[in-house]
Amino acid sequence: MTISSFHPPRRTLMGPGPSDVHPRILEALGRPTLGHLDPLFVGMMDETKALLKYAFQTSNELTLPISAPGSAGMEACFVNLVEPGDKVLVCVNGVFGNRMIENVTRCGATAVRLDFAWGTAVEPAAVEAALKEHGDIKILAFVHAETSTGALSDAKILCGLAKQYKALSIVDAVTSMGGVPLMVDEWQADAVYSGSQKCLSCTPGLSPVTFSDAAVAAIKGRKHPVQSWFLDMNLILGYWGEGGKRAYHHTAPVNALYGLHESLVMLQEEGLENAWQRHASMHKALAAGLETLGIRFVVDADHRLPQLNSVYIPEGIDDATTRQYLLAKYDLEIGAGLGDLAGKVWRIGLMGYSARIENISLLLKALAAAMGEQGIACDAAKAVAAAEATLV
Ligand SMILES: *Cc1c(COP(=O)(O)O)cnc(C)c1O
């Protein structure tokens, strides 16, 4: 058998990530590969760091992309800050909080687990009570934008509580960066990680991270070496660090970094505030359209993520049948529910380049058709009109 080149169809990606990659970014990925120590490439790395500082709203010197997906950014924050014997307070309101617990345990530390109902935000009062009760929490960890449920937590208040109780904060901002306000310096967040494939609309596989001075001091003052060689920030700095000689650590994913650079240039061109505004207004349009189809949100209006919309699957509609129909007939992907929400909800992403009215109209038409096929008549034109009416 001869296997020939792979040519994927052009899908519309409206799930929990990856999001639609902008054509400008796809084009950037195909530019000539440079050596990873080429002075021109090193110059582009410095620009990427500067652009990431803007995206994170930070002046942290230690701001760079980890050469691996968001999960590696998560792991980088935990393995560098957590030492055996430490106590880490982990807020769990979805899938990604559970993964944080896994990370803490594997670092030989104790995870103090604080659970919140899926689909709700982390409650600051409960976090403060736990910080007070334990008194020796070294790190507070939480997910800013829970992609598994669509809930947004108040990172400003939570990071403030960490400071007040002399703890460091680890913040999962994989889905928040570029989609909702993320103000690392103003909120005094200590270690924050993100991902390339959500609201930055880049290809999957890179994870921007940033560490505050307090976090860097904690890394430098460790009693035990970082358990991961690849993710040890002390070593990564030898390659990504400011000034001095760039030493080989690993071969940077050169072309993937062209893509990230392009996505960050586009974010700068649009302006962060405008990007947040675009996600908010597209969310409003989607919500108006879904409402006419009788589809309800999982998360209450005050804590909804504009870029990730969890909605209940209507009575009489089958989850898998619908998602397969959208993919087969409309080349359109939406996300399934996870954990307790599996089979009960859909997760509709409006991330980055996916957050466009054309995508929303396509989704509303496709959903109405899928529901019609299953015997629930819906007015697609009315749904699209309702969505468009929010934009005028
Ligand atoms: C997607 C996601 C991750 C993991 O990122 P990967 O690139 O899939 O490894 C972590 N946290 C949150 C909140 C996410 O949405």
CSV table of C-alpha atoms and ligand atoms in Angstrom, one decimal:
chain,number,residue,atom,x,y,z
A,1,MET,CA,0.0,0.0,0.0
A,2,THR,CA,1.2,3.5,-0.8
A,3,ILE,CA,0.3,6.2,1.6
A,4,SER,CA,0.1,9.6,0.1
A,5,SER,CA,0.1,13.1,1.5
A,6,PHE,CA,-2.5,14.0,4.1
A,7,HIS,CA,-5.0,16.8,3.0
A,8,PRO,CA,-7.5,17.6,5.7
A,9,PRO,CA,-10.8,19.3,4.9
A,10,ARG,CA,-11.2,22.9,6.0
A,11,ARG,CA,-13.4,22.5,9.1
A,12,THR,CA,-14.8,25.3,11.2
A,13,LEU,CA,-13.5,24.7,14.8
A,14,MET,CA,-16.0,25.8,17.5
A,15,GLY,CA,-15.0,23.5,20.2
A,16,PRO,CA,-12.8,23.9,23.3
A,17,GLY,CA,-9.7,24.3,21.2
A,18,PRO,CA,-7.9,24.2,18.9
A,19,SER,CA,-9.7,27.2,17.4
A,20,ASP,CA,-9.7,28.2,13.7
A,21,VAL,CA,-6.1,29.1,12.9
A,22,HIS,CA,-6.0,32.4,11.0
A,23,PRO,CA,-4.6,32.1,7.4
A,24,ARG,CA,-1.9,34.6,8.2
A,25,ILE,CA,-0.6,32.3,10.9
A,26,LEU,CA,-0.8,29.2,8.7
A,27,GLU,CA,1.2,31.2,6.1
A,28,ALA,CA,3.8,32.1,8.7
A,29,LEU,CA,4.3,28.5,9.6
A,30,GLY,CA,5.6,27.7,6.1
A,31,ARG,CA,8.4,30.3,6.0
A,32,PRO,CA,12.0,29.1,5.7
A,33,THR,CA,13.3,27.3,8.7
A,34,LEU,CA,16.3,29.0,10.4
A,35,GLY,CA,18.8,27.5,12.8
A,36,HIS,CA,17.5,27.8,16.3
A,37,LEU,CA,20.7,29.8,17.3
A,38,ASP,CA,20.6,31.9,14.2
A,39,PRO,CA,20.9,35.6,15.2
A,40,LEU,CA,17.8,36.4,13.2
A,41,PHE,CA,15.8,33.7,15.0
A,42,VAL,CA,17.2,34.9,18.3
A,43,GLY,CA,15.9,38.4,17.5
A,44,MET,CA,12.5,36.9,16.8
A,45,MET,CA,12.5,35.1,20.1
A,46,ASP,CA,13.2,38.4,21.9
A,47,GLU,CA,10.2,40.0,20.0
A,48,THR,CA,8.1,37.0,21.0
A,49,LYS,CA,8.9,37.6,24.7
A,50,ALA,CA,8.1,41.3,24.4
A,51,LEU,CA,4.7,40.4,22.7
A,52,LEU,CA,4.0,37.8,25.4
A,53,LYS,CA,4.6,40.4,28.1
A,54,TYR,CA,1.9,42.5,26.4
A,55,ALA,CA,-0.5,39.6,26.2
A,56,PHE,CA,0.0,38.7,29.8
A,57,GLN,CA,0.1,42.4,30.8
A,58,THR,CA,3.3,42.0,32.7
A,59,SER,CA,6.8,43.3,32.9
A,60,ASN,CA,8.1,39.9,34.3
A,61,GLU,CA,11.5,39.2,32.8
A,62,LEU,CA,10.8,35.4,33.0
A,63,THR,CA,8.1,35.3,30.2
A,64,LEU,CA,8.5,32.9,27.4
A,65,PRO,CA,6.8,30.1,25.5
A,66,ILE,CA,7.4,26.5,26.7
A,67,SER,CA,8.0,24.2,23.6
A,68,ALA,CA,5.0,22.0,24.3
A,69,PRO,CA,1.3,22.3,24.8
A,70,GLY,CA,-0.6,24.0,27.7
A,71,SER,CA,-0.4,20.9,29.8
A,72,ALA,CA,3.4,21.4,29.8
A,73,GLY,CA,3.0,25.0,30.8
A,74,MET,CA,0.9,23.7,33.7
A,75,GLU,CA,3.6,21.2,34.6
A,76,ALA,CA,6.3,23.9,34.3
A,77,CYS,CA,4.6,26.0,36.9
A,78,PHE,CA,4.1,23.2,39.3
A,79,VAL,CA,7.5,21.4,39.1
A,80,ASN,CA,9.4,24.7,39.4
A,81,LEU,CA,7.5,26.1,42.4
A,82,VAL,CA,6.3,23.0,44.3
A,83,GLU,CA,8.8,21.1,46.5
A,84,PRO,CA,8.4,17.8,48.4
A,85,GLY,CA,6.5,18.5,51.6
A,86,ASP,CA,4.9,21.8,50.4
A,87,LYS,CA,1.2,22.4,51.0
A,88,VAL,CA,-0.7,23.5,47.9
A,89,LEU,CA,-4.3,24.7,48.0
A,90,VAL,CA,-6.0,23.6,44.8
A,91,CYS,CA,-9.4,24.9,43.7
A,92,VAL,CA,-11.3,22.3,41.6
A,93,ASN,CA,-14.3,23.4,39.6
A,94,GLY,CA,-13.7,21.3,36.5
A,95,VAL,CA,-11.3,18.9,34.7
A,96,PHE,CA,-8.2,21.2,34.8
A,97,GLY,CA,-8.3,21.7,38.6
A,98,ASN,CA,-8.2,17.9,38.9
A,99,ARG,CA,-5.0,17.9,36.8
A,100,MET,CA,-3.4,20.4,39.1
A,101,ILE,CA,-3.9,18.0,42.0
A,102,GLU,CA,-2.2,15.3,40.0
A,103,ASN,CA,0.8,17.7,39.4
A,104,VAL,CA,1.0,18.6,43.1
A,105,THR,CA,1.0,15.0,44.2
A,106,ARG,CA,3.6,13.9,41.7
A,107,CYS,CA,5.9,16.7,43.1
A,108,GLY,CA,5.8,14.9,46.4
A,109,ALA,CA,3.7,17.7,48.0
A,110,THR,CA,0.4,17.8,49.7
A,111,ALA,CA,-2.7,19.0,47.8
A,112,VAL,CA,-5.4,20.6,49.9
A,113,ARG,CA,-8.4,20.2,47.7
A,114,LEU,CA,-11.2,22.7,47.6
A,115,ASP,CA,-14.2,21.6,45.4
A,116,PHE,CA,-16.8,23.7,43.8
A,117,ALA,CA,-19.7,22.5,41.7
A,118,TRP,CA,-18.9,22.1,38.0
A,119,GLY,CA,-20.2,25.1,36.1
A,120,THR,CA,-19.7,27.5,39.0
A,121,ALA,CA,-16.8,29.9,39.7
A,122,VAL,CA,-14.3,29.4,42.5
A,123,GLU,CA,-15.7,31.1,45.6
A,124,PRO,CA,-13.2,33.5,47.2
A,125,ALA,CA,-14.8,33.3,50.6
A,126,ALA,CA,-14.2,29.5,50.7
A,127,VAL,CA,-10.6,30.0,49.5
A,128,GLU,CA,-10.0,32.6,52.2
A,129,ALA,CA,-11.4,30.3,54.9
A,130,ALA,CA,-9.1,27.5,53.8
A,131,LEU,CA,-6.0,29.7,53.7
A,132,LYS,CA,-6.9,30.9,57.2
A,133,GLU,CA,-7.6,27.4,58.5
A,134,HIS,CA,-4.3,25.9,57.2
A,135,GLY,CA,-2.0,28.8,57.8
A,136,ASP,CA,0.9,27.1,56.0
A,137,ILE,CA,-0.3,27.0,52.4
A,138,LYS,CA,2.7,27.8,50.2
A,139,ILE,CA,0.8,28.0,46.9
A,140,LEU,CA,-2.8,28.7,45.8
A,141,ALA,CA,-3.6,27.2,42.4
A,142,PHE,CA,-6.8,27.7,40.4
A,143,VAL,CA,-8.1,27.8,36.8
A,144,HIS,CA,-9.0,31.3,35.6
A,145,ALA,CA,-11.2,30.1,32.7
A,146,GLU,CA,-12.4,26.6,33.1
A,147,THR,CA,-12.8,25.3,29.6
A,148,SER,CA,-14.4,22.1,30.8
A,149,THR,CA,-17.5,24.0,32.1
A,150,GLY,CA,-17.3,27.6,30.7
A,151,ALA,CA,-17.0,29.3,34.1
A,152,LEU,CA,-14.8,32.3,34.8
A,153,SER,CA,-13.3,32.8,38.2
A,154,ASP,CA,-12.2,36.1,39.7
A,155,ALA,CA,-8.4,35.9,39.4
A,156,LYS,CA,-7.8,39.3,40.8
A,157,ILE,CA,-9.5,38.6,44.1
A,158,LEU,CA,-7.9,35.1,44.3
A,159,CYS,CA,-4.4,36.3,43.6
A,160,GLY,CA,-5.0,39.1,46.2
A,161,LEU,CA,-6.0,36.5,48.8
A,162,ALA,CA,-2.8,34.5,48.0
A,163,LYS,CA,-0.7,37.6,48.6
A,164,GLN,CA,-2.6,38.4,51.8
A,165,TYR,CA,-1.9,35.0,53.2
A,166,LYS,CA,1.8,34.9,52.1
A,167,ALA,CA,1.2,32.3,49.4
A,168,LEU,CA,2.3,32.2,45.8
A,169,SER,CA,-0.4,31.8,43.1
A,170,ILE,CA,-0.4,29.5,40.1
A,171,VAL,CA,-3.0,30.6,37.6
A,172,ASP,CA,-4.2,28.5,34.6
A,173,ALA,CA,-4.9,31.1,31.9
A,174,VAL,CA,-4.9,28.7,28.9
A,175,THR,CA,-8.3,29.8,27.7
A,176,SER,CA,-8.4,33.3,29.2
A,177,MET,CA,-5.4,34.9,27.4
A,178,GLY,CA,-6.7,37.1,24.6
A,179,GLY,CA,-10.4,36.3,25.3
A,180,VAL,CA,-11.0,38.0,28.7
A,181,PRO,CA,-9.0,40.5,30.8
A,182,LEU,CA,-5.8,38.9,32.2
A,183,MET,CA,-3.7,41.4,34.1
A,184,VAL,CA,-0.7,39.5,35.6
A,185,ASP,CA,1.1,42.5,37.2
A,186,GLU,CA,-2.0,44.4,38.4
A,187,TRP,CA,-3.4,41.2,40.0
A,188,GLN,CA,0.0,40.2,41.4
A,189,ALA,CA,-0.2,36.7,39.9
A,190,ASP,CA,3.0,34.7,40.5
A,191,ALA,CA,3.1,31.9,37.9
A,192,VAL,CA,0.7,31.9,35.0
A,193,TYR,CA,0.5,29.6,31.9
A,194,SER,CA,-1.4,29.7,28.7
A,195,GLY,CA,-1.8,27.9,25.4
A,196,SER,CA,-1.3,28.8,21.7
A,197,GLN,CA,-4.5,27.1,20.4
A,198,LYS,CA,-7.3,28.8,22.2
A,199,CYS,CA,-7.9,32.6,22.0
A,200,LEU,CA,-4.6,33.2,20.3
A,201,SER,CA,-5.8,31.1,17.3
A,202,CYS,CA,-2.4,29.7,16.7
A,203,THR,CA,-1.6,26.0,16.1
A,204,PRO,CA,-1.6,23.7,19.2
A,205,GLY,CA,1.7,22.9,20.9
A,206,LEU,CA,3.2,26.0,22.6
A,207,SER,CA,2.6,27.2,26.1
A,208,PRO,CA,3.4,30.8,27.1
A,209,VAL,CA,4.4,31.1,30.8
A,210,THR,CA,5.3,34.0,33.1
A,211,PHE,CA,6.9,34.1,36.5
A,212,SER,CA,6.9,37.0,39.0
A,213,ASP,CA,10.0,38.1,40.9
A,214,ALA,CA,8.6,36.3,44.0
A,215,ALA,CA,8.2,33.1,41.9
A,216,VAL,CA,11.7,33.4,40.5
A,217,ALA,CA,13.1,33.9,44.1
A,218,ALA,CA,11.2,30.7,45.1
A,219,ILE,CA,12.7,28.8,42.1
A,220,LYS,CA,16.2,30.0,42.8
A,221,GLY,CA,15.9,29.2,46.5
A,222,ARG,CA,14.7,25.6,46.1
A,223,LYS,CA,16.2,23.0,48.4
A,224,HIS,CA,15.6,20.2,45.9
A,225,PRO,CA,16.4,20.3,42.2
A,226,VAL,CA,13.4,20.6,39.8
A,227,GLN,CA,12.3,17.1,39.2
A,228,SER,CA,11.9,17.6,35.4
A,229,TRP,CA,15.1,18.3,33.5
A,230,PHE,CA,13.2,19.6,30.4
A,231,LEU,CA,11.0,22.0,32.3
A,232,ASP,CA,13.6,23.3,34.8
A,233,MET,CA,13.3,27.1,34.3
A,234,ASN,CA,16.9,27.6,35.5
A,235,LEU,CA,18.1,25.6,32.4
A,236,ILE,CA,15.5,27.0,30.0
A,237,LEU,CA,16.7,30.4,30.8
A,238,GLY,CA,20.2,29.6,29.4
A,239,TYR,CA,18.5,29.5,26.0
A,240,TRP,CA,15.7,32.0,26.3
A,241,GLY,CA,17.4,34.4,28.8
A,242,GLU,CA,18.1,38.1,28.3
A,243,GLY,CA,21.6,39.1,27.0
A,244,GLY,CA,24.6,36.8,27.3
A,245,LYS,CA,25.2,33.8,25.2
A,246,ARG,CA,22.3,31.6,24.1
A,247,ALA,CA,23.2,28.0,25.0
A,248,TYR,CA,21.7,24.9,23.5
A,249,HIS,CA,18.9,23.5,25.7
A,250,HIS,CA,16.6,21.8,23.2
A,251,THR,CA,15.9,22.6,19.5
A,252,ALA,CA,13.2,25.2,19.5
A,253,PRO,CA,10.2,24.4,17.4
A,254,VAL,CA,11.3,27.1,15.0
A,255,ASN,CA,8.4,27.2,12.6
A,256,ALA,CA,5.8,26.8,15.3
A,257,LEU,CA,7.3,29.8,17.0
A,258,TYR,CA,6.9,31.8,13.7
A,259,GLY,CA,3.2,31.0,14.1
A,260,LEU,CA,3.0,32.1,17.7
A,261,HIS,CA,4.9,35.3,16.8
A,262,GLU,CA,2.4,36.1,14.0
A,263,SER,CA,-0.6,35.4,16.3
A,264,LEU,CA,0.9,37.8,18.9
A,265,VAL,CA,1.6,40.5,16.3
A,266,MET,CA,-2.1,40.2,15.3
A,267,LEU,CA,-3.2,40.5,18.9
A,268,GLN,CA,-1.1,43.7,19.2
A,269,GLU,CA,-2.5,45.1,16.0
A,270,GLU,CA,-6.1,44.4,17.1
A,271,GLY,CA,-5.3,45.6,20.7
A,272,LEU,CA,-6.0,43.5,23.8
A,273,GLU,CA,-9.1,45.5,24.8
A,274,ASN,CA,-10.6,45.2,21.3
A,275,ALA,CA,-10.0,41.4,21.4
A,276,TRP,CA,-11.8,41.1,24.7
A,277,GLN,CA,-14.6,43.3,23.4
A,278,ARG,CA,-14.9,41.1,20.2
A,279,HIS,CA,-15.2,37.9,22.3
A,280,ALA,CA,-17.8,39.6,24.5
A,281,SER,CA,-19.9,40.8,21.6
A,282,MET,CA,-19.7,37.5,19.7
A,283,HIS,CA,-20.8,35.7,22.9
A,284,LYS,CA,-23.8,38.0,23.1
A,285,ALA,CA,-24.8,37.3,19.5
A,286,LEU,CA,-24.4,33.5,20.0
A,287,ALA,CA,-26.5,33.6,23.2
A,288,ALA,CA,-29.3,35.5,21.5
A,289,GLY,CA,-29.4,33.0,18.7
A,290,LEU,CA,-29.3,30.0,21.0
A,291,GLU,CA,-32.1,31.4,23.1
A,292,THR,CA,-34.4,31.4,20.0
A,293,LEU,CA,-33.6,27.7,19.6
A,294,GLY,CA,-34.6,27.1,23.2
A,295,ILE,CA,-31.1,26.2,24.3
A,296,ARG,CA,-30.0,27.2,27.8
A,297,PHE,CA,-26.6,27.9,29.3
A,298,VAL,CA,-25.0,25.9,32.1
A,299,VAL,CA,-23.2,28.8,33.8
A,300,ASP,CA,-25.1,31.7,35.3
A,301,ALA,CA,-24.7,35.0,33.4
A,302,ASP,CA,-22.3,36.6,35.8
A,303,HIS,CA,-19.6,33.9,35.5
A,304,ARG,CA,-19.9,32.9,31.8
A,305,LEU,CA,-16.8,32.7,29.7
A,306,PRO,CA,-17.6,34.5,26.4
A,307,GLN,CA,-15.1,32.2,24.6
A,308,LEU,CA,-16.5,28.9,25.9
A,309,ASN,CA,-20.2,28.4,26.0
A,310,SER,CA,-21.5,25.4,27.8
A,311,VAL,CA,-25.2,24.7,26.9
A,312,TYR,CA,-27.6,22.0,27.8
A,313,ILE,CA,-28.5,19.6,25.1
A,314,PRO,CA,-32.2,20.0,24.5
A,315,GLU,CA,-34.7,17.3,25.5
A,316,GLY,CA,-35.1,14.6,22.7
A,317,ILE,CA,-31.8,15.5,21.0
A,318,ASP,CA,-28.9,13.0,20.9
A,319,ASP,CA,-25.4,14.3,21.7
A,320,ALA,CA,-23.3,12.1,19.4
A,321,THR,CA,-25.8,12.1,16.5
A,322,THR,CA,-25.8,15.9,16.5
A,323,ARG,CA,-22.1,16.4,16.7
A,324,GLN,CA,-21.5,13.8,13.9
A,325,TYR,CA,-24.2,15.5,11.8
A,326,LEU,CA,-22.5,18.9,12.2
A,327,LEU,CA,-19.1,17.5,11.3
A,328,ALA,CA,-20.4,15.5,8.3
A,329,LYS,CA,-22.8,18.0,6.8
A,330,TYR,CA,-21.3,21.3,7.8
A,331,ASP,CA,-17.6,20.6,8.5
A,332,LEU,CA,-18.3,22.1,11.9
A,333,GLU,CA,-16.8,20.9,15.2
A,334,ILE,CA,-18.3,21.6,18.6
A,335,GLY,CA,-17.2,20.1,21.9
A,336,ALA,CA,-18.7,17.4,24.0
A,337,GLY,CA,-19.3,17.6,27.7
A,338,LEU,CA,-16.7,16.2,30.1
A,339,GLY,CA,-16.9,14.3,33.4
A,340,ASP,CA,-20.3,14.7,35.0
A,341,LEU,CA,-21.5,16.8,32.1
A,342,ALA,CA,-20.7,14.2,29.4
A,343,GLY,CA,-23.8,13.6,27.2
A,344,LYS,CA,-25.7,16.5,28.9
A,345,VAL,CA,-24.0,19.5,27.4
A,346,TRP,CA,-22.2,20.9,24.4
A,347,ARG,CA,-19.2,23.2,24.6
A,348,ILE,CA,-19.3,25.9,21.9
A,349,GLY,CA,-16.0,27.7,21.5
A,350,LEU,CA,-15.8,31.3,20.3
A,351,MET,CA,-12.0,31.6,20.5
A,352,GLY,CA,-9.8,33.9,18.6
A,353,TYR,CA,-10.4,33.7,14.9
A,354,SER,CA,-13.4,31.5,15.6
A,355,ALA,CA,-15.2,34.4,17.3
A,356,ARG,CA,-16.8,35.7,14.1
A,357,ILE,CA,-20.4,36.3,13.2
A,358,GLU,CA,-20.1,34.1,10.1
A,359,ASN,CA,-19.2,31.2,12.4
A,360,ILE,CA,-22.1,31.9,14.7
A,361,SER,CA,-24.6,32.0,11.8
A,362,LEU,CA,-23.2,28.8,10.4
A,363,LEU,CA,-23.5,27.1,13.8
A,364,LEU,CA,-27.1,28.3,14.4
A,365,LYS,CA,-28.1,27.0,10.9
A,366,ALA,CA,-26.4,23.7,11.4
A,367,LEU,CA,-27.8,23.2,14.9
A,368,ALA,CA,-31.3,24.0,13.8
A,369,ALA,CA,-31.0,21.6,10.9
A,370,ALA,CA,-29.6,18.8,13.2
A,371,MET,CA,-32.5,19.3,15.6
A,372,GLY,CA,-34.9,19.3,12.7
A,373,GLU,CA,-33.5,16.0,11.6
A,374,GLN,CA,-34.3,14.6,15.1
A,375,GLY,CA,-37.9,15.8,15.0
A,376,ILE,CA,-37.6,19.2,16.8
A,377,ALA,CA,-38.5,21.9,14.3
A,378,CYS,CA,-36.6,25.1,14.7
A,379,ASP,CA,-36.5,28.4,12.9
A,380,ALA,CA,-32.9,28.8,11.7
A,381,ALA,CA,-33.5,32.2,10.1
A,382,LYS,CA,-35.0,33.6,13.2
A,383,ALA,CA,-32.0,32.4,15.3
A,384,VAL,CA,-29.5,34.0,12.8
A,385,ALA,CA,-31.5,37.3,12.8
A,386,ALA,CA,-31.5,37.4,16.6
A,387,ALA,CA,-27.8,36.9,16.7
A,388,GLU,CA,-27.1,39.6,14.0
A,389,ALA,CA,-29.5,42.0,15.7
A,390,THR,CA,-27.2,42.2,18.8
A,391,LEU,CA,-24.5,43.6,16.6
A,392,VAL,CA,-26.2,46.7,15.3
B,1,LIG,C1,-6.7,23.4,26.8
B,1,LIG,C2,-6.5,23.6,28.3
B,1,LIG,C3,-5.3,23.1,29.0
B,1,LIG,C4,-4.4,22.1,28.3
B,1,LIG,O1,-3.8,22.6,27.2
B,1,LIG,P1,-3.2,21.6,26.1
B,1,LIG,O2,-2.6,22.5,25.1
B,1,LIG,O3,-4.3,20.8,25.6
B,1,LIG,O4,-2.2,20.8,26.8
B,1,LIG,C5,-5.1,23.4,30.3
B,1,LIG,N1,-6.0,24.2,30.9
B,1,LIG,C6,-7.1,24.7,30.4
B,1,LIG,C7,-8.0,25.6,31.1
B,1,LIG,C8,-7.4,24.4,29.0
B,1,LIG,O5,-8.5,24.9,28.4
